[in-house]
C-alpha cells in the first residue's frame, strides 16, 4: 500500500464499508478502505450470465419507500422495477398448490407472525415455539423462514424476528443491486485483496496488520461478517471477548440463489412463483420469469442449502430439477439449464448470507455495534437493530459509524 498511515481505516468493502468510507472522504478525512476480495460489494454481487445481470447476493430493495439505495440507484441512472414480489399481493401458481390451500396457508402464516409480534412483550424464546402445534403448514412456514433468516425457526430469536422493521415495499434494480453498490464505491481510496488479520489497539495509534502490510490509524471501522469475528479470523490485540461473544450470538445463516435458464418461459406469467413442496422445511421457492426474463430464480435456505453447498453447484441444480419435475412432469427437465449460483457458505470472506440472532441474543446487535474507546467502531447488517439482513441496514450502520468517528475526531 502506497500510504500506510491514515486517519481512519475501514475494513470490509460491502455496503457498510462503502457508505462509511464515502462519508469520511466527503468530510476530508484521510481514510482507506481495505477489502479481502478482488472486488467491492461484499455480499452484494451482480454477475452477468446468459446476457443478464444476476444478483447472486442481495437482490431486493426491501423497505424501498425508505431505502437509501433507491435514491443512489436513481442518481446512477438505474432502472427501478416496482413490480410486486411474487410473495405479495397475488397467489402462487396453483400447480400442486390449489388456491384454497394457499389461502389456508396464508392464514396460518399471518397467525404465526401475529404470535411473533405478541411475543415481544414476554421473555425471548425460539421462534419455533410460536408455531401452532400440529398445523399442517408448519413445514412451509419453516421453509419461508430459511429464506428470511437463513436458518430454521428453533435457531431464531422470536424477539429478533419481531424487531425486523420491514415496510413491505419491495422493488428491484434491473441492472443489479450489487452493481449499484459497487458503483457507489467508485473513486474511493480502496485496496483490494487485502485481508485484515489483526487490529492492535494497545498503543497510542492503531496498527492494522493485513496480508499486504501494516497500516497505522487513529480509528478503524470494522464491517466484516460476524462469523469472521466469531472464529477470530480477524483478531484484536488485546482481545475483545465481549465482541466475540456478541458475534457468536449473531451467526450467519444461508439463503442461496440458483438461476436456471427456462425454455418456452412465456408459458408462465411474469414474476410468478411455485414452491417445490408444501409439507416440509427442506424445499425451494421458485420465482418464474423474474423481470420477465426466460429463467427461474430458485431460493434455497438453511440446512438444506448447507447440505447442497457440500455437494457443489450441480447439487443445487439436481435438487431444483427434482422438485420442478415433481410439479410440472418429467419432460420439464429438458427445458432447464443451470446458469449461476454463488455458494455463500463456502465463500471464505462471508461464510454465510446474513445474520440471525440466536434465542436470547437479540440484544447482541447493540453489543456488537457499540464502539470501543472511541477508536474501534463496528458496522454491517448484523449491527442494525431493525434492518438486519439487508443492504440498506448495512448502509445505514456504515453511515452511523462514520458519523461517530467524525464526532470522536472533533473532541
PDB file of C-alpha atoms in Angstrom, residues 18-211:
ATOM      1  CA  UNK A  18     -18.559   1.776   1.143  1.00  0.00           C
ATOM      2  CA  UNK A  19     -21.065   4.032   2.944  1.00  0.00           C
ATOM      3  CA  UNK A  20     -18.625   4.741   5.778  1.00  0.00           C
ATOM      4  CA  UNK A  21     -15.645   5.454   3.533  1.00  0.00           C
ATOM      5  CA  UNK A  22     -17.630   7.718   1.253  1.00  0.00           C
ATOM      6  CA  UNK A  23     -18.878   9.783   4.209  1.00  0.00           C
ATOM      7  CA  UNK A  24     -15.370  10.087   5.662  1.00  0.00           C
ATOM      8  CA  UNK A  25     -13.942  11.112   2.314  1.00  0.00           C
ATOM      9  CA  UNK A  26     -16.635  13.770   1.918  1.00  0.00           C
ATOM     10  CA  UNK A  27     -15.629  15.124   5.340  1.00  0.00           C
ATOM     11  CA  UNK A  28     -11.992  15.402   4.264  1.00  0.00           C
ATOM     12  CA  UNK A  29     -10.714  12.597   6.463  1.00  0.00           C
ATOM     13  CA  UNK A  30      -7.672  10.687   5.236  1.00  0.00           C
ATOM     14  CA  UNK A  31      -9.093   7.181   5.026  1.00  0.00           C
ATOM     15  CA  UNK A  32      -8.532   3.861   3.313  1.00  0.00           C
ATOM     16  CA  UNK A  33     -10.961   1.037   2.631  1.00  0.00           C
ATOM     17  CA  UNK A  34      -9.420  -2.426   2.600  1.00  0.00           C
ATOM     18  CA  UNK A  35     -11.227  -5.438   1.169  1.00  0.00           C
ATOM     19  CA  UNK A  36     -10.176  -9.092   1.209  1.00  0.00           C
ATOM     20  CA  UNK A  37     -11.803  -9.888  -2.121  1.00  0.00           C
ATOM     21  CA  UNK A  38     -10.667  -8.805  -5.563  1.00  0.00           C
ATOM     22  CA  UNK A  39     -13.911  -6.817  -5.884  1.00  0.00           C
ATOM     23  CA  UNK A  40     -16.067  -4.458  -3.873  1.00  0.00           C
ATOM     24  CA  UNK A  41     -19.634  -5.261  -2.852  1.00  0.00           C
ATOM     25  CA  UNK A  42     -19.223  -7.939  -0.195  1.00  0.00           C
ATOM     26  CA  UNK A  43     -22.419  -9.961  -0.051  1.00  0.00           C
ATOM     27  CA  UNK A  44     -23.830  -7.812  -2.839  1.00  0.00           C
ATOM     28  CA  UNK A  45     -22.699  -9.407  -6.095  1.00  0.00           C
ATOM     29  CA  UNK A  46     -24.095  -8.858  -9.580  1.00  0.00           C
ATOM     30  CA  UNK A  47     -22.712 -11.265 -12.181  1.00  0.00           C
ATOM     31  CA  UNK A  48     -23.525 -11.194 -15.891  1.00  0.00           C
ATOM     32  CA  UNK A  49     -24.635 -14.559 -17.227  1.00  0.00           C
ATOM     33  CA  UNK A  50     -26.748 -15.503 -20.224  1.00  0.00           C
ATOM     34  CA  UNK A  51     -26.768 -11.851 -21.214  1.00  0.00           C
ATOM     35  CA  UNK A  52     -28.459 -10.739 -17.983  1.00  0.00           C
ATOM     36  CA  UNK A  53     -27.211  -9.142 -14.756  1.00  0.00           C
ATOM     37  CA  UNK A  54     -27.927 -11.631 -11.979  1.00  0.00           C
ATOM     38  CA  UNK A  55     -27.904 -10.648  -8.313  1.00  0.00           C
ATOM     39  CA  UNK A  56     -26.298 -13.625  -6.603  1.00  0.00           C
ATOM     40  CA  UNK A  57     -26.399 -11.841  -3.247  1.00  0.00           C
ATOM     41  CA  UNK A  58     -28.921  -9.230  -2.144  1.00  0.00           C
ATOM     42  CA  UNK A  59     -31.459  -8.564  -4.873  1.00  0.00           C
ATOM     43  CA  UNK A  60     -34.462  -6.772  -3.372  1.00  0.00           C
ATOM     44  CA  UNK A  61     -34.703  -3.146  -2.290  1.00  0.00           C
ATOM     45  CA  UNK A  62     -36.564  -4.058   0.884  1.00  0.00           C
ATOM     46  CA  UNK A  63     -38.473  -1.207   2.549  1.00  0.00           C
ATOM     47  CA  UNK A  64     -37.981   0.651  -0.728  1.00  0.00           C
ATOM     48  CA  UNK A  65     -40.046   3.611   0.464  1.00  0.00           C
ATOM     49  CA  UNK A  66     -37.271   4.425   2.964  1.00  0.00           C
ATOM     50  CA  UNK A  67     -34.307   2.567   1.492  1.00  0.00           C
ATOM     51  CA  UNK A  68     -31.384   4.962   0.772  1.00  0.00           C
ATOM     52  CA  UNK A  69     -30.175   2.780  -2.104  1.00  0.00           C
ATOM     53  CA  UNK A  70     -33.246   3.869  -4.101  1.00  0.00           C
ATOM     54  CA  UNK A  71     -32.016   7.445  -4.388  1.00  0.00           C
ATOM     55  CA  UNK A  72     -28.473   6.231  -5.073  1.00  0.00           C
ATOM     56  CA  UNK A  73     -29.705   3.940  -7.863  1.00  0.00           C
ATOM     57  CA  UNK A  74     -31.710   6.788  -9.375  1.00  0.00           C
ATOM     58  CA  UNK A  75     -28.679   9.092  -9.225  1.00  0.00           C
ATOM     59  CA  UNK A  76     -26.755   6.461 -11.203  1.00  0.00           C
ATOM     60  CA  UNK A  77     -29.487   6.302 -13.856  1.00  0.00           C
ATOM     61  CA  UNK A  78     -30.551   2.774 -12.888  1.00  0.00           C
ATOM     62  CA  UNK A  79     -33.945   1.318 -13.755  1.00  0.00           C
ATOM     63  CA  UNK A  80     -36.242   0.545 -10.839  1.00  0.00           C
ATOM     64  CA  UNK A  81     -38.696  -2.323 -11.263  1.00  0.00           C
ATOM     65  CA  UNK A  82     -41.617  -1.765  -8.894  1.00  0.00           C
ATOM     66  CA  UNK A  83     -43.425  -4.972  -9.807  1.00  0.00           C
ATOM     67  CA  UNK A  84     -44.703  -6.527  -6.552  1.00  0.00           C
ATOM     68  CA  UNK A  85     -42.604  -9.521  -5.497  1.00  0.00           C
ATOM     69  CA  UNK A  86     -44.020 -12.993  -6.046  1.00  0.00           C
ATOM     70  CA  UNK A  87     -44.732 -13.406  -2.342  1.00  0.00           C
ATOM     71  CA  UNK A  88     -47.022 -10.338  -2.201  1.00  0.00           C
ATOM     72  CA  UNK A  89     -50.451  -9.386  -3.491  1.00  0.00           C
ATOM     73  CA  UNK A  90     -51.003 -12.457  -5.620  1.00  0.00           C
ATOM     74  CA  UNK A  91     -51.178 -16.209  -5.113  1.00  0.00           C
ATOM     75  CA  UNK A  92     -48.541 -18.666  -6.204  1.00  0.00           C
ATOM     76  CA  UNK A  93     -49.293 -20.729  -9.286  1.00  0.00           C
ATOM     77  CA  UNK A  94     -51.833 -23.439  -8.456  1.00  0.00           C
ATOM     78  CA  UNK A  95     -49.639 -26.283  -9.767  1.00  0.00           C
ATOM     79  CA  UNK A  96     -49.521 -28.701  -6.839  1.00  0.00           C
ATOM     80  CA  UNK A  97     -50.868 -25.979  -4.535  1.00  0.00           C
ATOM     81  CA  UNK A  98     -54.583 -25.238  -5.059  1.00  0.00           C
ATOM     82  CA  UNK A  99     -55.735 -21.689  -4.358  1.00  0.00           C
ATOM     83  CA  UNK A 100     -57.944 -22.834  -1.481  1.00  0.00           C
ATOM     84  CA  UNK A 101     -54.939 -24.427   0.220  1.00  0.00           C
ATOM     85  CA  UNK A 102     -52.861 -21.327  -0.429  1.00  0.00           C
ATOM     86  CA  UNK A 103     -55.462 -19.258   1.402  1.00  0.00           C
ATOM     87  CA  UNK A 104     -55.279 -21.639   4.352  1.00  0.00           C
ATOM     88  CA  UNK A 105     -51.502 -21.375   4.349  1.00  0.00           C
ATOM     89  CA  UNK A 106     -51.545 -17.551   4.233  1.00  0.00           C
ATOM     90  CA  UNK A 107     -53.931 -17.535   7.193  1.00  0.00           C
ATOM     91  CA  UNK A 108     -51.582 -19.821   9.133  1.00  0.00           C
ATOM     92  CA  UNK A 109     -48.530 -17.740   8.174  1.00  0.00           C
ATOM     93  CA  UNK A 110     -50.191 -14.493   9.235  1.00  0.00           C
ATOM     94  CA  UNK A 111     -51.289 -16.066  12.512  1.00  0.00           C
ATOM     95  CA  UNK A 112     -47.694 -17.157  13.162  1.00  0.00           C
ATOM     96  CA  UNK A 113     -46.366 -13.625  12.637  1.00  0.00           C
ATOM     97  CA  UNK A 114     -49.155 -12.255  14.833  1.00  0.00           C
ATOM     98  CA  UNK A 115     -47.843 -14.503  17.610  1.00  0.00           C
ATOM     99  CA  UNK A 116     -44.295 -13.307  16.891  1.00  0.00           C
ATOM    100  CA  UNK A 117     -45.421  -9.700  17.337  1.00  0.00           C
ATOM    101  CA  UNK A 118     -47.291 -10.516  20.530  1.00  0.00           C
ATOM    102  CA  UNK A 119     -44.244 -12.337  21.934  1.00  0.00           C
ATOM    103  CA  UNK A 120     -42.283  -9.084  22.118  1.00  0.00           C
ATOM    104  CA  UNK A 121     -43.932  -8.323  25.459  1.00  0.00           C
ATOM    105  CA  UNK A 122     -42.676 -11.505  27.113  1.00  0.00           C
ATOM    106  CA  UNK A 123     -39.405 -13.390  27.564  1.00  0.00           C
ATOM    107  CA  UNK A 124     -37.488 -14.346  24.448  1.00  0.00           C
ATOM    108  CA  UNK A 125     -37.829 -17.866  23.086  1.00  0.00           C
ATOM    109  CA  UNK A 126     -37.059 -19.861  19.928  1.00  0.00           C
ATOM    110  CA  UNK A 127     -39.440 -18.721  17.202  1.00  0.00           C
ATOM    111  CA  UNK A 128     -40.379 -22.374  16.624  1.00  0.00           C
ATOM    112  CA  UNK A 129     -42.306 -22.315  19.908  1.00  0.00           C
ATOM    113  CA  UNK A 130     -44.758 -19.916  18.284  1.00  0.00           C
ATOM    114  CA  UNK A 131     -45.858 -22.426  15.654  1.00  0.00           C
ATOM    115  CA  UNK A 132     -49.315 -23.870  16.163  1.00  0.00           C
ATOM    116  CA  UNK A 133     -48.797 -27.479  17.303  1.00  0.00           C
ATOM    117  CA  UNK A 134     -49.821 -29.933  14.616  1.00  0.00           C
ATOM    118  CA  UNK A 135     -50.536 -27.296  11.972  1.00  0.00           C
ATOM    119  CA  UNK A 136     -50.175 -28.827   8.516  1.00  0.00           C
ATOM    120  CA  UNK A 137     -48.430 -25.664   7.276  1.00  0.00           C
ATOM    121  CA  UNK A 138     -45.600 -25.590   9.809  1.00  0.00           C
ATOM    122  CA  UNK A 139     -43.141 -27.112   7.326  1.00  0.00           C
ATOM    123  CA  UNK A 140     -43.754 -24.425   4.715  1.00  0.00           C
ATOM    124  CA  UNK A 141     -43.717 -21.662   7.343  1.00  0.00           C
ATOM    125  CA  UNK A 142     -40.329 -23.008   8.410  1.00  0.00           C
ATOM    126  CA  UNK A 143     -39.118 -23.105   4.816  1.00  0.00           C
ATOM    127  CA  UNK A 144     -40.041 -19.471   4.282  1.00  0.00           C
ATOM    128  CA  UNK A 145     -38.096 -18.541   7.403  1.00  0.00           C
ATOM    129  CA  UNK A 146     -34.998 -20.163   5.937  1.00  0.00           C
ATOM    130  CA  UNK A 147     -35.267 -17.625   3.111  1.00  0.00           C
ATOM    131  CA  UNK A 148     -35.936 -14.768   5.574  1.00  0.00           C
ATOM    132  CA  UNK A 149     -33.447 -15.656   8.324  1.00  0.00           C
ATOM    133  CA  UNK A 150     -31.205 -18.212   6.665  1.00  0.00           C
ATOM    134  CA  UNK A 151     -31.806 -20.729   9.465  1.00  0.00           C
ATOM    135  CA  UNK A 152     -34.577 -22.877  10.877  1.00  0.00           C
ATOM    136  CA  UNK A 153     -37.001 -21.478  13.433  1.00  0.00           C
ATOM    137  CA  UNK A 154     -35.523 -23.265  16.503  1.00  0.00           C
ATOM    138  CA  UNK A 155     -32.357 -21.177  15.964  1.00  0.00           C
ATOM    139  CA  UNK A 156     -34.175 -17.839  15.647  1.00  0.00           C
ATOM    140  CA  UNK A 157     -34.840 -15.414  18.500  1.00  0.00           C
ATOM    141  CA  UNK A 158     -38.533 -14.530  18.493  1.00  0.00           C
ATOM    142  CA  UNK A 159     -37.632 -11.048  19.747  1.00  0.00           C
ATOM    143  CA  UNK A 160     -35.142 -10.538  16.935  1.00  0.00           C
ATOM    144  CA  UNK A 161     -37.659 -11.695  14.330  1.00  0.00           C
ATOM    145  CA  UNK A 162     -40.168  -9.261  15.822  1.00  0.00           C
ATOM    146  CA  UNK A 163     -37.635  -6.423  15.717  1.00  0.00           C
ATOM    147  CA  UNK A 164     -37.285  -6.538  11.943  1.00  0.00           C
ATOM    148  CA  UNK A 165     -38.830  -3.346  10.598  1.00  0.00           C
ATOM    149  CA  UNK A 166     -39.990  -4.074   7.032  1.00  0.00           C
ATOM    150  CA  UNK A 167     -42.431  -1.691   5.345  1.00  0.00           C
ATOM    151  CA  UNK A 168     -43.422  -4.388   2.828  1.00  0.00           C
ATOM    152  CA  UNK A 169     -42.473  -2.211  -0.154  1.00  0.00           C
ATOM    153  CA  UNK A 170     -40.037  -4.237  -2.248  1.00  0.00           C
ATOM    154  CA  UNK A 171     -38.519  -3.129  -5.565  1.00  0.00           C
ATOM    155  CA  UNK A 172     -35.621  -4.311  -7.716  1.00  0.00           C
ATOM    156  CA  UNK A 173     -32.889  -2.723  -9.804  1.00  0.00           C
ATOM    157  CA  UNK A 174     -32.899  -4.067 -13.351  1.00  0.00           C
ATOM    158  CA  UNK A 175     -29.148  -3.564 -13.809  1.00  0.00           C
ATOM    159  CA  UNK A 176     -28.406  -5.197 -10.448  1.00  0.00           C
ATOM    160  CA  UNK A 177     -28.371  -4.235  -6.771  1.00  0.00           C
ATOM    161  CA  UNK A 178     -24.793  -5.430  -6.443  1.00  0.00           C
ATOM    162  CA  UNK A 179     -23.710  -3.358  -9.436  1.00  0.00           C
ATOM    163  CA  UNK A 180     -25.302  -0.293  -7.852  1.00  0.00           C
ATOM    164  CA  UNK A 181     -23.490  -0.805  -4.557  1.00  0.00           C
ATOM    165  CA  UNK A 182     -20.139  -1.339  -6.283  1.00  0.00           C
ATOM    166  CA  UNK A 183     -20.604   1.804  -8.387  1.00  0.00           C
ATOM    167  CA  UNK A 184     -21.222   3.804  -5.211  1.00  0.00           C
ATOM    168  CA  UNK A 185     -17.702   2.826  -4.169  1.00  0.00           C
ATOM    169  CA  UNK A 186     -16.071   4.125  -7.337  1.00  0.00           C
ATOM    170  CA  UNK A 187     -13.144   6.501  -6.830  1.00  0.00           C
ATOM    171  CA  UNK A 188     -12.838   5.745  -3.124  1.00  0.00           C
ATOM    172  CA  UNK A 189      -9.356   5.048  -1.720  1.00  0.00           C
ATOM    173  CA  UNK A 190      -9.527   1.255  -1.858  1.00  0.00           C
ATOM    174  CA  UNK A 191      -7.018  -1.572  -1.562  1.00  0.00           C
ATOM    175  CA  UNK A 192      -8.399  -4.916  -2.780  1.00  0.00           C
ATOM    176  CA  UNK A 193      -7.107  -8.409  -1.975  1.00  0.00           C
ATOM    177  CA  UNK A 194      -6.062  -7.074   1.385  1.00  0.00           C
ATOM    178  CA  UNK A 195      -7.487  -9.188   4.210  1.00  0.00           C
ATOM    179  CA  UNK A 196      -7.057  -7.718   7.682  1.00  0.00           C
ATOM    180  CA  UNK A 197      -5.699 -10.199  10.223  1.00  0.00           C
ATOM    181  CA  UNK A 198      -5.000  -8.295  13.464  1.00  0.00           C
ATOM    182  CA  UNK A 199      -6.101  -4.973  14.925  1.00  0.00           C
ATOM    183  CA  UNK A 200      -3.558  -3.981  17.557  1.00  0.00           C
ATOM    184  CA  UNK A 201      -5.131  -1.320  19.764  1.00  0.00           C
ATOM    185  CA  UNK A 202      -2.570  -1.497  22.560  1.00  0.00           C
ATOM    186  CA  UNK A 203      -0.690   1.656  21.595  1.00  0.00           C
ATOM    187  CA  UNK A 204      -1.419   5.319  21.036  1.00  0.00           C
ATOM    188  CA  UNK A 205      -2.241   4.602  17.406  1.00  0.00           C
ATOM    189  CA  UNK A 206      -3.900   1.543  15.950  1.00  0.00           C
ATOM    190  CA  UNK A 207      -1.938  -0.924  13.897  1.00  0.00           C
ATOM    191  CA  UNK A 208      -3.914  -2.948  11.354  1.00  0.00           C
ATOM    192  CA  UNK A 209      -1.959  -5.950  10.138  1.00  0.00           C
ATOM    193  CA  UNK A 210      -3.002  -7.176   6.696  1.00  0.00           C
ATOM    194  CA  UNK A 211      -1.815  -9.616   4.071  1.00  0.00           C
TER     195      UNK A 211
END
